[in-house]
Amino acid sequence: MLDEKKIKKLLKEMYLISLTTVPDEVLQYLKKIIINSDNSRERSIAKIMLENASLAEKNRCLVCQDSGLPVFFLKIGETNPLILRLARLISDVVSQVSLEIPLRCMAVDPITRKELRDDNIGVGVPILHWDIDPKFSGIEIISVPKGAGSGSWGRIKIFTPDAKREEIDKFIIETVLRAGSNPCPPVIVGVGIGANFDEVPKLAAKACLRGLNTPHPETRFKEWEKELFSKINQLGIGLMGLGGENTALAVNIEYTYTHKPWLPVAVNLQCWPDRKATLRIYNDGSYELFKGARLDG
Amino acid sequence: MAEYKLQIPLSDEEVRSLKLDDIVYLTGNVITLCYSWHFRKVLEFLYNKKQPPMKLMGGVIYHCPGGFRKKGNRYEIKFVGSTTSSKFNLYTPDLIRLGSIKAVIGKGGMDLQTLRAMSEFGAVYLATVGGCSALYSCKVDKVVRVYWPQSHWANNVWELRVYNFGPLMVTMDSFGNSIYEEIMENAKRKFNNMFPQ
């Protein structure tokens, strides 16, 4: 069993990785554009994005100056004494990194707009999403700093159960259209369907977390994702809203069953750097620390 | 598509010669304004026909919420980057008209009113690629001055010296052309075809 000092060191490293790297699948996506696109403006932008990602990772500096609100997705496998201390350890690490780099303080009172402290800690911040998964033999923490560029453009709507598929598609695609160049496209479009008002945005966030090349295991949603992906790219918004066929990095849908009288739908947009990093601590004391996130485990 | 290395302050002639998709590298001092209150504070001087503390004529505004560390009684820059420019649509036409600024550096573009002011008074929008702090931070030399220092450095207005700062893409020129307008008009048309009323 790892001691608290070691765990804190790993958490800090995970948070730093999520701020200073871009997942490999996004880098691959950009390389493909550089090789295949016949749009010279798009190729130039993709080259700049790639160069920045490489520089940030090599020099351990921020990918984006908007280090975002600190958000963490936690998966707990079994009862583990660490659970009681994880929230505090994560707060400590966010505070430390915020003061050391230093990061801009992004956590403010929603009414006064004032920071509580210098270090991105506030009432309810860092944001922690807890999940219990009895099949998982350890603890997984994914750091997903959420910036305002893309974070400002999510939407939720409660449709009636007889809403046509076309109405829902229109809502999803319109969310990307109205965001335009603002969320730093190409974006991951995360769609949540079902559940209720409080849970459906979380489904959309989890959908974003799946990243690229992760079609839904159910054919009906896999097909729907493919169709939305094609239609969104047909809008031609492109990299940084400057045109081209690559507006969406991916479209992912997550669903749960829902209540008979309603059909909630939420859309979450994730900007092109898709910043995230994962720490897994297994019950035998071994661990994995990597940029991005994986569905296995 | 041409590439230019320009010195700040920029002349009307230089700005009027820039076309969409041109690439610019800037050397000189830029002023960072990244909150609405920054703009309101500058405009307060201009509306009252007074000179704000920073030199604006021929100048460049950068929509940059950067990172800084205090070292003694000076500041060093840790990182820069562009925030979403459309947040400042309301203030920029008057800043161009009354402050005679010649360029705005940001990301994501600005609205038609800003485009009109750029056309009338001779200014351009220079786009950085968003999410590229590491790349652009390399081109920032030092802090020249802090204006209206706040209790936390994140809220200050800064004057930064930049050297070959770029690549900056001309995405809104001084003749009423905007790549964003063209792309979004096209996107709306495609959307309306997908979902006819």
PDB file of C-alpha atoms in Angstrom, chain A residues 41 44-45 48-49 51-52 55-56 59 61-66 99-105 115 117-118 148-149 153 166-167 169-170 173-174 177-184 231-232 234-238 240-244 272-273, chain B residues 1 20-21 34-35 63-69 78-86 107-109 127-136 138 152-155 158 167 169 171 179-180 182-184 186-188 190-191 194-197:
ATOM      1  CA  ARG A  41      -4.825  27.279 -43.952  1.00  0.00           C
ATOM      2  CA  SER A  44      -0.865  25.595 -41.127  1.00  0.00           C
ATOM      3  CA  ILE A  45      -3.100  25.690 -38.069  1.00  0.00           C
ATOM      4  CA  ILE A  48       1.004  25.174 -35.042  1.00  0.00           C
ATOM      5  CA  MET A  49      -1.176  23.036 -32.739  1.00  0.00           C
ATOM      6  CA  GLU A  51       4.281  22.277 -32.481  1.00  0.00           C
ATOM      7  CA  ASN A  52       2.693  23.748 -29.372  1.00  0.00           C
ATOM      8  CA  LEU A  55       6.875  22.214 -26.945  1.00  0.00           C
ATOM      9  CA  ALA A  56       4.543  22.080 -23.954  1.00  0.00           C
ATOM     10  CA  ASN A  59       9.347  21.877 -21.569  1.00  0.00           C
ATOM     11  CA  CYS A  61       4.759  24.119 -19.616  1.00  0.00           C
ATOM     12  CA  LEU A  62       1.072  24.864 -20.053  1.00  0.00           C
ATOM     13  CA  VAL A  63      -0.620  23.770 -23.266  1.00  0.00           C
ATOM     14  CA  CYS A  64      -3.157  26.573 -22.763  1.00  0.00           C
ATOM     15  CA  GLN A  65      -3.048  29.613 -20.474  1.00  0.00           C
ATOM     16  CA  ASP A  66      -6.612  28.802 -19.374  1.00  0.00           C
ATOM     17  CA  LEU A  99       1.069  28.492  -6.479  1.00  0.00           C
ATOM     18  CA  GLU A 100       4.250  26.965  -7.966  1.00  0.00           C
ATOM     19  CA  ILE A 101       3.761  27.575 -11.688  1.00  0.00           C
ATOM     20  CA  PRO A 102       1.825  29.893 -10.875  1.00  0.00           C
ATOM     21  CA  LEU A 103      -1.599  29.302 -12.429  1.00  0.00           C
ATOM     22  CA  ARG A 104      -4.232  31.999 -12.772  1.00  0.00           C
ATOM     23  CA  CYS A 105      -6.860  31.539 -10.092  1.00  0.00           C
ATOM     24  CA  GLU A 115     -11.378  34.562  -5.540  1.00  0.00           C
ATOM     25  CA  ARG A 117      -7.669  32.220  -2.245  1.00  0.00           C
ATOM     26  CA  ASP A 118      -4.782  32.361  -4.737  1.00  0.00           C
ATOM     27  CA  ALA A 148     -13.994  28.477 -20.405  1.00  0.00           C
ATOM     28  CA  GLY A 149     -13.351  28.494 -24.156  1.00  0.00           C
ATOM     29  CA  TRP A 153     -21.001  26.434 -24.786  1.00  0.00           C
ATOM     30  CA  GLU A 166     -34.465  15.196 -36.287  1.00  0.00           C
ATOM     31  CA  GLU A 167     -35.306  17.648 -33.473  1.00  0.00           C
ATOM     32  CA  ASP A 169     -30.060  16.146 -34.040  1.00  0.00           C
ATOM     33  CA  LYS A 170     -30.881  19.788 -34.724  1.00  0.00           C
ATOM     34  CA  ILE A 173     -25.667  20.271 -34.213  1.00  0.00           C
ATOM     35  CA  GLU A 174     -26.959  23.770 -33.424  1.00  0.00           C
ATOM     36  CA  LEU A 177     -22.925  25.903 -34.795  1.00  0.00           C
ATOM     37  CA  ARG A 178     -23.686  28.619 -32.234  1.00  0.00           C
ATOM     38  CA  ALA A 179     -20.353  28.015 -30.514  1.00  0.00           C
ATOM     39  CA  GLY A 180     -18.615  28.660 -33.841  1.00  0.00           C
ATOM     40  CA  SER A 181     -14.920  29.477 -33.470  1.00  0.00           C
ATOM     41  CA  ASN A 182     -15.145  30.150 -29.736  1.00  0.00           C
ATOM     42  CA  PRO A 183     -14.496  26.686 -28.231  1.00  0.00           C
ATOM     43  CA  CYS A 184     -11.242  26.225 -30.230  1.00  0.00           C
ATOM     44  CA  LYS A 231     -23.195  16.309 -40.326  1.00  0.00           C
ATOM     45  CA  ILE A 232     -21.189  18.461 -37.913  1.00  0.00           C
ATOM     46  CA  GLN A 234     -20.373  19.260 -43.142  1.00  0.00           C
ATOM     47  CA  LEU A 235     -20.915  22.656 -41.458  1.00  0.00           C
ATOM     48  CA  GLY A 236     -17.336  23.472 -42.504  1.00  0.00           C
ATOM     49  CA  ILE A 237     -16.441  25.468 -39.374  1.00  0.00           C
ATOM     50  CA  GLY A 238     -13.002  23.828 -39.248  1.00  0.00           C
ATOM     51  CA  MET A 240     -10.258  27.533 -34.988  1.00  0.00           C
ATOM     52  CA  GLY A 241     -13.403  28.433 -36.974  1.00  0.00           C
ATOM     53  CA  LEU A 242     -11.317  29.217 -40.039  1.00  0.00           C
ATOM     54  CA  GLY A 243     -12.898  26.692 -42.358  1.00  0.00           C
ATOM     55  CA  GLY A 244     -12.347  23.097 -43.379  1.00  0.00           C
ATOM     56  CA  TRP A 272      -8.997  20.500 -29.294  1.00  0.00           C
ATOM     57  CA  PRO A 273      -6.168  19.953 -26.695  1.00  0.00           C
TER      58      PRO A 273
ATOM     59  CA  MET B   1      -0.368  34.897 -48.735  1.00  0.00           C
ATOM     60  CA  LEU B  20      -6.609  37.871 -45.180  1.00  0.00           C
ATOM     61  CA  ASP B  21      -4.331  34.872 -44.576  1.00  0.00           C
ATOM     62  CA  CYS B  34      -8.569  40.539 -20.862  1.00  0.00           C
ATOM     63  CA  TYR B  35     -11.558  41.556 -18.744  1.00  0.00           C
ATOM     64  CA  HIS B  63      -6.585  39.577 -25.317  1.00  0.00           C
ATOM     65  CA  CYS B  64      -4.221  37.822 -22.989  1.00  0.00           C
ATOM     66  CA  PRO B  65      -4.842  36.516 -19.467  1.00  0.00           C
ATOM     67  CA  GLY B  66      -1.228  35.584 -18.801  1.00  0.00           C
ATOM     68  CA  GLY B  67       0.703  34.162 -15.884  1.00  0.00           C
ATOM     69  CA  PHE B  68       3.242  36.223 -13.965  1.00  0.00           C
ATOM     70  CA  ARG B  69       5.487  35.746 -10.967  1.00  0.00           C
ATOM     71  CA  LYS B  78       5.480  32.744 -16.947  1.00  0.00           C
ATOM     72  CA  PHE B  79       3.050  32.282 -19.850  1.00  0.00           C
ATOM     73  CA  VAL B  80       0.749  34.084 -22.276  1.00  0.00           C
ATOM     74  CA  GLY B  81      -2.159  32.950 -24.450  1.00  0.00           C
ATOM     75  CA  SER B  82      -5.337  34.283 -26.043  1.00  0.00           C
ATOM     76  CA  THR B  83      -8.771  34.284 -24.506  1.00  0.00           C
ATOM     77  CA  THR B  84     -11.979  34.335 -26.577  1.00  0.00           C
ATOM     78  CA  SER B  85     -12.074  37.761 -28.284  1.00  0.00           C
ATOM     79  CA  SER B  86     -15.841  37.869 -28.861  1.00  0.00           C
ATOM     80  CA  LYS B 107      -8.575  34.050 -30.892  1.00  0.00           C
ATOM     81  CA  GLY B 108     -11.910  33.237 -32.486  1.00  0.00           C
ATOM     82  CA  GLY B 109     -12.505  36.599 -34.162  1.00  0.00           C
ATOM     83  CA  ALA B 127      -5.494  35.560 -34.775  1.00  0.00           C
ATOM     84  CA  THR B 128      -3.381  33.308 -32.630  1.00  0.00           C
ATOM     85  CA  VAL B 129      -4.186  29.613 -32.564  1.00  0.00           C
ATOM     86  CA  GLY B 130      -6.055  28.904 -29.332  1.00  0.00           C
ATOM     87  CA  GLY B 131      -4.646  26.458 -26.816  1.00  0.00           C
ATOM     88  CA  CYS B 132      -1.088  27.296 -27.859  1.00  0.00           C
ATOM     89  CA  SER B 133       0.351  29.036 -24.831  1.00  0.00           C
ATOM     90  CA  ALA B 134       3.712  27.248 -24.958  1.00  0.00           C
ATOM     91  CA  LEU B 135       4.445  28.385 -28.502  1.00  0.00           C
ATOM     92  CA  TYR B 136       3.496  32.050 -28.095  1.00  0.00           C
ATOM     93  CA  CYS B 138       8.491  31.871 -26.207  1.00  0.00           C
ATOM     94  CA  HIS B 152      -3.857  39.654  -7.519  1.00  0.00           C
ATOM     95  CA  TRP B 153      -1.569  39.786 -10.589  1.00  0.00           C
ATOM     96  CA  ALA B 154      -4.120  37.808 -12.633  1.00  0.00           C
ATOM     97  CA  ASN B 155      -6.322  40.912 -12.790  1.00  0.00           C
ATOM     98  CA  TRP B 158       0.160  44.654 -18.571  1.00  0.00           C
ATOM     99  CA  PRO B 167       2.677  33.439 -36.176  1.00  0.00           C
ATOM    100  CA  MET B 169      -2.850  35.221 -39.016  1.00  0.00           C
ATOM    101  CA  THR B 171      -8.326  36.857 -40.239  1.00  0.00           C
ATOM    102  CA  ILE B 179     -12.755  34.803 -42.604  1.00  0.00           C
ATOM    103  CA  TYR B 180     -15.086  34.090 -39.662  1.00  0.00           C
ATOM    104  CA  GLU B 182     -17.523  33.875 -44.514  1.00  0.00           C
ATOM    105  CA  ILE B 183     -17.196  30.527 -42.707  1.00  0.00           C
ATOM    106  CA  MET B 184     -20.141  31.081 -40.368  1.00  0.00           C
ATOM    107  CA  ASN B 186     -21.609  29.111 -45.009  1.00  0.00           C
ATOM    108  CA  ALA B 187     -22.124  26.980 -41.878  1.00  0.00           C
ATOM    109  CA  LYS B 188     -25.546  28.552 -41.195  1.00  0.00           C
ATOM    110  CA  LYS B 190     -25.540  24.248 -44.502  1.00  0.00           C
ATOM    111  CA  PHE B 191     -27.400  23.954 -41.193  1.00  0.00           C
ATOM    112  CA  MET B 194     -30.032  20.125 -43.107  1.00  0.00           C
ATOM    113  CA  PHE B 195     -33.027  21.319 -41.099  1.00  0.00           C
ATOM    114  CA  PRO B 196     -35.429  23.234 -43.352  1.00  0.00           C
ATOM    115  CA  GLN B 197     -38.206  25.040 -41.371  1.00  0.00           C
TER     116      GLN B 197
END
